[in-house]
Amino acid sequence: YEQAVKMVVCALNYTLSAEAAGGWPNGYFNQAVILGVTKNVSATTVRTAPAPRGVVCQLMYNTLDIKVADINKGTPTDETFLNKFMGMEMKKGKVVGVEEDVVGDCPTLAKDEMAIQAKNGDIIYIDFADYGERSDISPYLGQEAVVFYKLASSGGMNELVVLDSEITKNKTTEIKSEFI
């Protein structure tokens, strides 16, 4: 697990910070905690034990929206891991438009266009023409969702890659025995 964490810290170019914080293994692990790489990883995960696939997946998911550091200075840049290495963006927000159906102040969209309003109020327009599950986009209207999209090339439009509804998250319900 520690080695997986070190690889992620290095991929994000935070080696200088990790070495300055004590080096292997504590400096790398502490840097990962500060960056949020280990967020939502079970507290019972032993640092020196093998990393299960689920833990590695969580590390990688956490890495997507962390800002990559300048390799020479060790200071964060404006690019996230997802931007720099995959040319994509991830936004969480409310789906406010799907073609001609809109919510709130979203303008009517063209065919195969959707809009998501980010938490900061910005509206991001996305083309979903090449999205494999396009018939399933309309039910997301008005719902919270996470979208991954390819950034528009000059003069083009952002392209939808993944749409994940926040309403599909599992919820825990506690039922007391006296109510059964």
PDB file of C-alpha atoms in Angstrom:
ATOM      1  CA  TYR A   1       0.000   0.000   0.000  1.00  0.00           C
ATOM      2  CA  GLU A   2       2.830   2.409   0.896  1.00  0.00           C
ATOM      3  CA  GLN A   3       4.488   1.706  -2.457  1.00  0.00           C
ATOM      4  CA  ALA A   4       1.255   2.368  -4.360  1.00  0.00           C
ATOM      5  CA  VAL A   5       0.877   5.653  -2.479  1.00  0.00           C
ATOM      6  CA  LYS A   6       4.492   6.598  -3.328  1.00  0.00           C
ATOM      7  CA  MET A   7       3.880   5.936  -7.031  1.00  0.00           C
ATOM      8  CA  VAL A   8       0.837   8.219  -7.010  1.00  0.00           C
ATOM      9  CA  VAL A   9       2.725  11.001  -5.202  1.00  0.00           C
ATOM     10  CA  CYS A  10       5.536  10.705  -7.772  1.00  0.00           C
ATOM     11  CA  ALA A  11       3.057  10.697 -10.698  1.00  0.00           C
ATOM     12  CA  LEU A  12       1.630  13.952  -9.324  1.00  0.00           C
ATOM     13  CA  ASN A  13       5.203  15.400  -9.228  1.00  0.00           C
ATOM     14  CA  TYR A  14       5.240  15.930  -5.450  1.00  0.00           C
ATOM     15  CA  THR A  15       8.529  14.062  -4.942  1.00  0.00           C
ATOM     16  CA  LEU A  16      10.353  17.224  -3.774  1.00  0.00           C
ATOM     17  CA  SER A  17       7.708  17.896  -1.109  1.00  0.00           C
ATOM     18  CA  ALA A  18       7.675  14.269   0.021  1.00  0.00           C
ATOM     19  CA  GLU A  19      11.473  14.158   0.307  1.00  0.00           C
ATOM     20  CA  ALA A  20      11.482  17.452   2.230  1.00  0.00           C
ATOM     21  CA  ALA A  21       8.869  15.978   4.604  1.00  0.00           C
ATOM     22  CA  GLY A  22      11.067  13.001   5.501  1.00  0.00           C
ATOM     23  CA  GLY A  23      11.344  10.879   2.354  1.00  0.00           C
ATOM     24  CA  TRP A  24      10.479   7.192   2.209  1.00  0.00           C
ATOM     25  CA  PRO A  25       8.034   6.071   3.540  1.00  0.00           C
ATOM     26  CA  ASN A  26       6.591   8.675   5.931  1.00  0.00           C
ATOM     27  CA  GLY A  27       7.236  11.767   3.811  1.00  0.00           C
ATOM     28  CA  TYR A  28       5.446  10.241   0.812  1.00  0.00           C
ATOM     29  CA  PHE A  29       2.564   8.970   2.899  1.00  0.00           C
ATOM     30  CA  ASN A  30       2.148  12.313   4.702  1.00  0.00           C
ATOM     31  CA  GLN A  31       2.214  14.170   1.364  1.00  0.00           C
ATOM     32  CA  ALA A  32      -0.476  11.799   0.050  1.00  0.00           C
ATOM     33  CA  VAL A  33      -2.678  12.522   3.067  1.00  0.00           C
ATOM     34  CA  ILE A  34      -2.230  16.303   2.617  1.00  0.00           C
ATOM     35  CA  LEU A  35      -3.132  16.042  -1.084  1.00  0.00           C
ATOM     36  CA  GLY A  36      -6.183  13.856  -0.413  1.00  0.00           C
ATOM     37  CA  VAL A  37      -4.832  10.793  -2.228  1.00  0.00           C
ATOM     38  CA  THR A  38      -5.812   8.496   0.659  1.00  0.00           C
ATOM     39  CA  LYS A  39      -9.303  10.005   1.162  1.00  0.00           C
ATOM     40  CA  ASN A  40     -12.018   7.343   1.639  1.00  0.00           C
ATOM     41  CA  VAL A  41      -9.481   4.539   2.019  1.00  0.00           C
ATOM     42  CA  SER A  42     -10.388   2.387   5.002  1.00  0.00           C
ATOM     43  CA  ALA A  43      -8.557   3.411   8.168  1.00  0.00           C
ATOM     44  CA  THR A  44      -7.932  -0.298   8.802  1.00  0.00           C
ATOM     45  CA  THR A  45      -5.750  -0.579   5.673  1.00  0.00           C
ATOM     46  CA  VAL A  46      -2.278  -1.503   6.899  1.00  0.00           C
ATOM     47  CA  ARG A  47       0.376   0.670   5.230  1.00  0.00           C
ATOM     48  CA  THR A  48       2.887  -2.151   4.837  1.00  0.00           C
ATOM     49  CA  ALA A  49       0.346  -4.725   3.589  1.00  0.00           C
ATOM     50  CA  PRO A  50      -0.402  -5.485  -0.071  1.00  0.00           C
ATOM     51  CA  ALA A  51      -2.865  -3.007  -1.564  1.00  0.00           C
ATOM     52  CA  PRO A  52      -6.163  -4.635  -2.605  1.00  0.00           C
ATOM     53  CA  ARG A  53      -7.602  -3.606  -5.986  1.00  0.00           C
ATOM     54  CA  GLY A  54     -10.337  -1.572  -4.342  1.00  0.00           C
ATOM     55  CA  VAL A  55      -7.785   0.498  -2.432  1.00  0.00           C
ATOM     56  CA  VAL A  56      -5.719   1.132  -5.578  1.00  0.00           C
ATOM     57  CA  CYS A  57      -8.893   2.131  -7.464  1.00  0.00           C
ATOM     58  CA  GLN A  58      -9.810   4.586  -4.687  1.00  0.00           C
ATOM     59  CA  LEU A  59      -6.275   6.063  -4.739  1.00  0.00           C
ATOM     60  CA  MET A  60      -6.467   6.556  -8.498  1.00  0.00           C
ATOM     61  CA  TYR A  61      -9.981   8.046  -8.351  1.00  0.00           C
ATOM     62  CA  ASN A  62      -8.827  10.498  -5.660  1.00  0.00           C
ATOM     63  CA  THR A  63      -5.874  11.462  -7.850  1.00  0.00           C
ATOM     64  CA  LEU A  64      -8.009  12.595 -10.795  1.00  0.00           C
ATOM     65  CA  ASP A  65      -8.826  16.069  -9.496  1.00  0.00           C
ATOM     66  CA  ILE A  66      -5.584  16.768  -7.601  1.00  0.00           C
ATOM     67  CA  LYS A  67      -3.428  19.523  -9.070  1.00  0.00           C
ATOM     68  CA  VAL A  68      -0.174  18.255 -10.598  1.00  0.00           C
ATOM     69  CA  ALA A  69       2.974  19.948  -9.307  1.00  0.00           C
ATOM     70  CA  ASP A  70       5.612  21.634 -11.441  1.00  0.00           C
ATOM     71  CA  ILE A  71       8.315  18.959 -11.615  1.00  0.00           C
ATOM     72  CA  ASN A  72      11.166  21.434 -11.062  1.00  0.00           C
ATOM     73  CA  LYS A  73       9.602  23.571  -8.317  1.00  0.00           C
ATOM     74  CA  GLY A  74       7.267  21.125  -6.583  1.00  0.00           C
ATOM     75  CA  THR A  75       4.518  23.768  -6.481  1.00  0.00           C
ATOM     76  CA  PRO A  76       0.987  23.027  -7.703  1.00  0.00           C
ATOM     77  CA  THR A  77       0.066  24.044 -11.251  1.00  0.00           C
ATOM     78  CA  ASP A  78      -3.417  24.825 -12.569  1.00  0.00           C
ATOM     79  CA  GLU A  79      -3.697  21.397 -14.207  1.00  0.00           C
ATOM     80  CA  THR A  80      -5.234  18.408 -12.495  1.00  0.00           C
ATOM     81  CA  PHE A  81      -4.038  14.874 -13.155  1.00  0.00           C
ATOM     82  CA  LEU A  82      -7.138  14.318 -15.293  1.00  0.00           C
ATOM     83  CA  ASN A  83      -6.440  17.469 -17.376  1.00  0.00           C
ATOM     84  CA  LYS A  84      -2.740  16.924 -17.879  1.00  0.00           C
ATOM     85  CA  PHE A  85      -2.622  13.229 -18.660  1.00  0.00           C
ATOM     86  CA  MET A  86      -6.065  12.470 -20.074  1.00  0.00           C
ATOM     87  CA  GLY A  87      -7.213  15.791 -21.563  1.00  0.00           C
ATOM     88  CA  MET A  88     -10.436  15.569 -19.566  1.00  0.00           C
ATOM     89  CA  GLU A  89     -12.296  17.463 -16.872  1.00  0.00           C
ATOM     90  CA  MET A  90     -14.520  16.200 -14.055  1.00  0.00           C
ATOM     91  CA  LYS A  91     -17.381  18.314 -12.726  1.00  0.00           C
ATOM     92  CA  LYS A  92     -20.007  17.683 -10.108  1.00  0.00           C
ATOM     93  CA  GLY A  93     -23.242  19.574 -10.382  1.00  0.00           C
ATOM     94  CA  LYS A  94     -26.858  19.644 -11.473  1.00  0.00           C
ATOM     95  CA  VAL A  95     -27.894  18.631 -14.984  1.00  0.00           C
ATOM     96  CA  VAL A  96     -29.802  21.748 -16.071  1.00  0.00           C
ATOM     97  CA  GLY A  97     -30.315  21.026 -19.750  1.00  0.00           C
ATOM     98  CA  VAL A  98     -30.715  18.104 -22.136  1.00  0.00           C
ATOM     99  CA  GLU A  99     -31.461  19.253 -25.695  1.00  0.00           C
ATOM    100  CA  GLU A 100     -34.746  21.189 -25.644  1.00  0.00           C
ATOM    101  CA  ASP A 101     -35.547  20.334 -21.990  1.00  0.00           C
ATOM    102  CA  VAL A 102     -34.047  22.810 -19.517  1.00  0.00           C
ATOM    103  CA  VAL A 103     -34.231  23.736 -15.844  1.00  0.00           C
ATOM    104  CA  GLY A 104     -33.846  27.280 -14.489  1.00  0.00           C
ATOM    105  CA  ASP A 105     -31.828  29.817 -16.468  1.00  0.00           C
ATOM    106  CA  CYS A 106     -30.251  27.330 -18.871  1.00  0.00           C
ATOM    107  CA  PRO A 107     -30.845  28.300 -22.513  1.00  0.00           C
ATOM    108  CA  THR A 108     -32.399  25.764 -24.887  1.00  0.00           C
ATOM    109  CA  LEU A 109     -29.714  23.490 -26.271  1.00  0.00           C
ATOM    110  CA  ALA A 110     -29.137  21.992 -29.699  1.00  0.00           C
ATOM    111  CA  LYS A 111     -29.592  18.302 -30.501  1.00  0.00           C
ATOM    112  CA  ASP A 112     -27.149  16.078 -28.602  1.00  0.00           C
ATOM    113  CA  GLU A 113     -26.181  18.835 -26.155  1.00  0.00           C
ATOM    114  CA  MET A 114     -26.467  18.855 -22.388  1.00  0.00           C
ATOM    115  CA  ALA A 115     -25.543  21.366 -19.697  1.00  0.00           C
ATOM    116  CA  ILE A 116     -24.418  20.868 -16.129  1.00  0.00           C
ATOM    117  CA  GLN A 117     -24.315  23.649 -13.552  1.00  0.00           C
ATOM    118  CA  ALA A 118     -21.216  23.296 -11.378  1.00  0.00           C
ATOM    119  CA  LYS A 119     -21.244  24.091  -7.669  1.00  0.00           C
ATOM    120  CA  ASN A 120     -19.724  27.524  -8.361  1.00  0.00           C
ATOM    121  CA  GLY A 121     -22.663  28.403 -10.675  1.00  0.00           C
ATOM    122  CA  ASP A 122     -20.799  27.999 -13.980  1.00  0.00           C
ATOM    123  CA  ILE A 123     -22.705  26.170 -16.699  1.00  0.00           C
ATOM    124  CA  ILE A 124     -20.674  23.696 -18.742  1.00  0.00           C
ATOM    125  CA  TYR A 125     -21.997  22.683 -22.159  1.00  0.00           C
ATOM    126  CA  ILE A 126     -21.295  19.153 -23.335  1.00  0.00           C
ATOM    127  CA  ASP A 127     -21.918  17.272 -26.573  1.00  0.00           C
ATOM    128  CA  PHE A 128     -23.206  13.748 -25.920  1.00  0.00           C
ATOM    129  CA  ALA A 129     -23.619  12.650 -29.576  1.00  0.00           C
ATOM    130  CA  ASP A 130     -20.912   9.977 -29.260  1.00  0.00           C
ATOM    131  CA  TYR A 131     -21.932   8.863 -25.770  1.00  0.00           C
ATOM    132  CA  GLY A 132     -22.990   5.222 -25.936  1.00  0.00           C
ATOM    133  CA  GLU A 133     -25.964   5.524 -23.569  1.00  0.00           C
ATOM    134  CA  ARG A 134     -27.446   8.693 -25.041  1.00  0.00           C
ATOM    135  CA  SER A 135     -31.061   7.630 -24.605  1.00  0.00           C
ATOM    136  CA  ASP A 136     -30.441   7.541 -20.853  1.00  0.00           C
ATOM    137  CA  ILE A 137     -29.469  11.228 -20.556  1.00  0.00           C
ATOM    138  CA  SER A 138     -32.952  12.794 -20.136  1.00  0.00           C
ATOM    139  CA  PRO A 139     -33.712  11.181 -16.746  1.00  0.00           C
ATOM    140  CA  TYR A 140     -30.701  13.042 -15.325  1.00  0.00           C
ATOM    141  CA  LEU A 141     -32.372  16.429 -15.929  1.00  0.00           C
ATOM    142  CA  GLY A 142     -32.610  18.247 -12.600  1.00  0.00           C
ATOM    143  CA  GLN A 143     -30.460  15.636 -10.838  1.00  0.00           C
ATOM    144  CA  GLU A 144     -27.026  15.929  -9.243  1.00  0.00           C
ATOM    145  CA  ALA A 145     -24.393  14.137 -11.285  1.00  0.00           C
ATOM    146  CA  VAL A 146     -20.678  13.778 -11.886  1.00  0.00           C
ATOM    147  CA  VAL A 147     -19.569  14.165 -15.497  1.00  0.00           C
ATOM    148  CA  PHE A 148     -16.241  13.375 -17.083  1.00  0.00           C
ATOM    149  CA  TYR A 149     -15.733  15.077 -20.427  1.00  0.00           C
ATOM    150  CA  LYS A 150     -13.024  15.631 -23.001  1.00  0.00           C
ATOM    151  CA  LEU A 151     -12.022  19.260 -23.161  1.00  0.00           C
ATOM    152  CA  ALA A 152     -13.034  21.046 -26.345  1.00  0.00           C
ATOM    153  CA  SER A 153     -10.406  21.579 -28.989  1.00  0.00           C
ATOM    154  CA  SER A 154     -10.298  25.063 -30.484  1.00  0.00           C
ATOM    155  CA  GLY A 155     -13.744  25.936 -31.807  1.00  0.00           C
ATOM    156  CA  GLY A 156     -15.215  22.581 -30.746  1.00  0.00           C
ATOM    157  CA  MET A 157     -17.421  21.475 -27.894  1.00  0.00           C
ATOM    158  CA  ASN A 158     -16.690  19.426 -24.777  1.00  0.00           C
ATOM    159  CA  GLU A 159     -17.487  15.719 -25.322  1.00  0.00           C
ATOM    160  CA  LEU A 160     -19.183  13.536 -22.705  1.00  0.00           C
ATOM    161  CA  VAL A 161     -17.216  10.461 -21.639  1.00  0.00           C
ATOM    162  CA  VAL A 162     -18.938   9.360 -18.397  1.00  0.00           C
ATOM    163  CA  LEU A 163     -22.122  10.471 -16.643  1.00  0.00           C
ATOM    164  CA  ASP A 164     -22.605   9.215 -13.091  1.00  0.00           C
ATOM    165  CA  SER A 165     -25.751  10.143 -11.221  1.00  0.00           C
ATOM    166  CA  GLU A 166     -25.352  11.068  -7.574  1.00  0.00           C
ATOM    167  CA  ILE A 167     -28.776   9.584  -6.848  1.00  0.00           C
ATOM    168  CA  THR A 168     -27.432   6.077  -7.453  1.00  0.00           C
ATOM    169  CA  LYS A 169     -25.155   6.207  -4.403  1.00  0.00           C
ATOM    170  CA  ASN A 170     -25.874   3.578  -1.788  1.00  0.00           C
ATOM    171  CA  LYS A 171     -27.506   4.757   1.403  1.00  0.00           C
ATOM    172  CA  THR A 172     -27.371   3.076   4.788  1.00  0.00           C
ATOM    173  CA  THR A 173     -30.586   2.729   6.746  1.00  0.00           C
ATOM    174  CA  GLU A 174     -30.509   1.651  10.366  1.00  0.00           C
ATOM    175  CA  ILE A 175     -33.427  -0.525  11.448  1.00  0.00           C
ATOM    176  CA  LYS A 176     -33.843  -1.202  15.138  1.00  0.00           C
ATOM    177  CA  SER A 177     -34.853  -4.723  16.130  1.00  0.00           C
ATOM    178  CA  GLU A 178     -37.927  -3.531  18.042  1.00  0.00           C
ATOM    179  CA  PHE A 179     -39.417  -2.253  14.756  1.00  0.00           C
ATOM    180  CA  ILE A 180     -39.163  -5.628  12.985  1.00  0.00           C
TER     181      ILE A 180
END
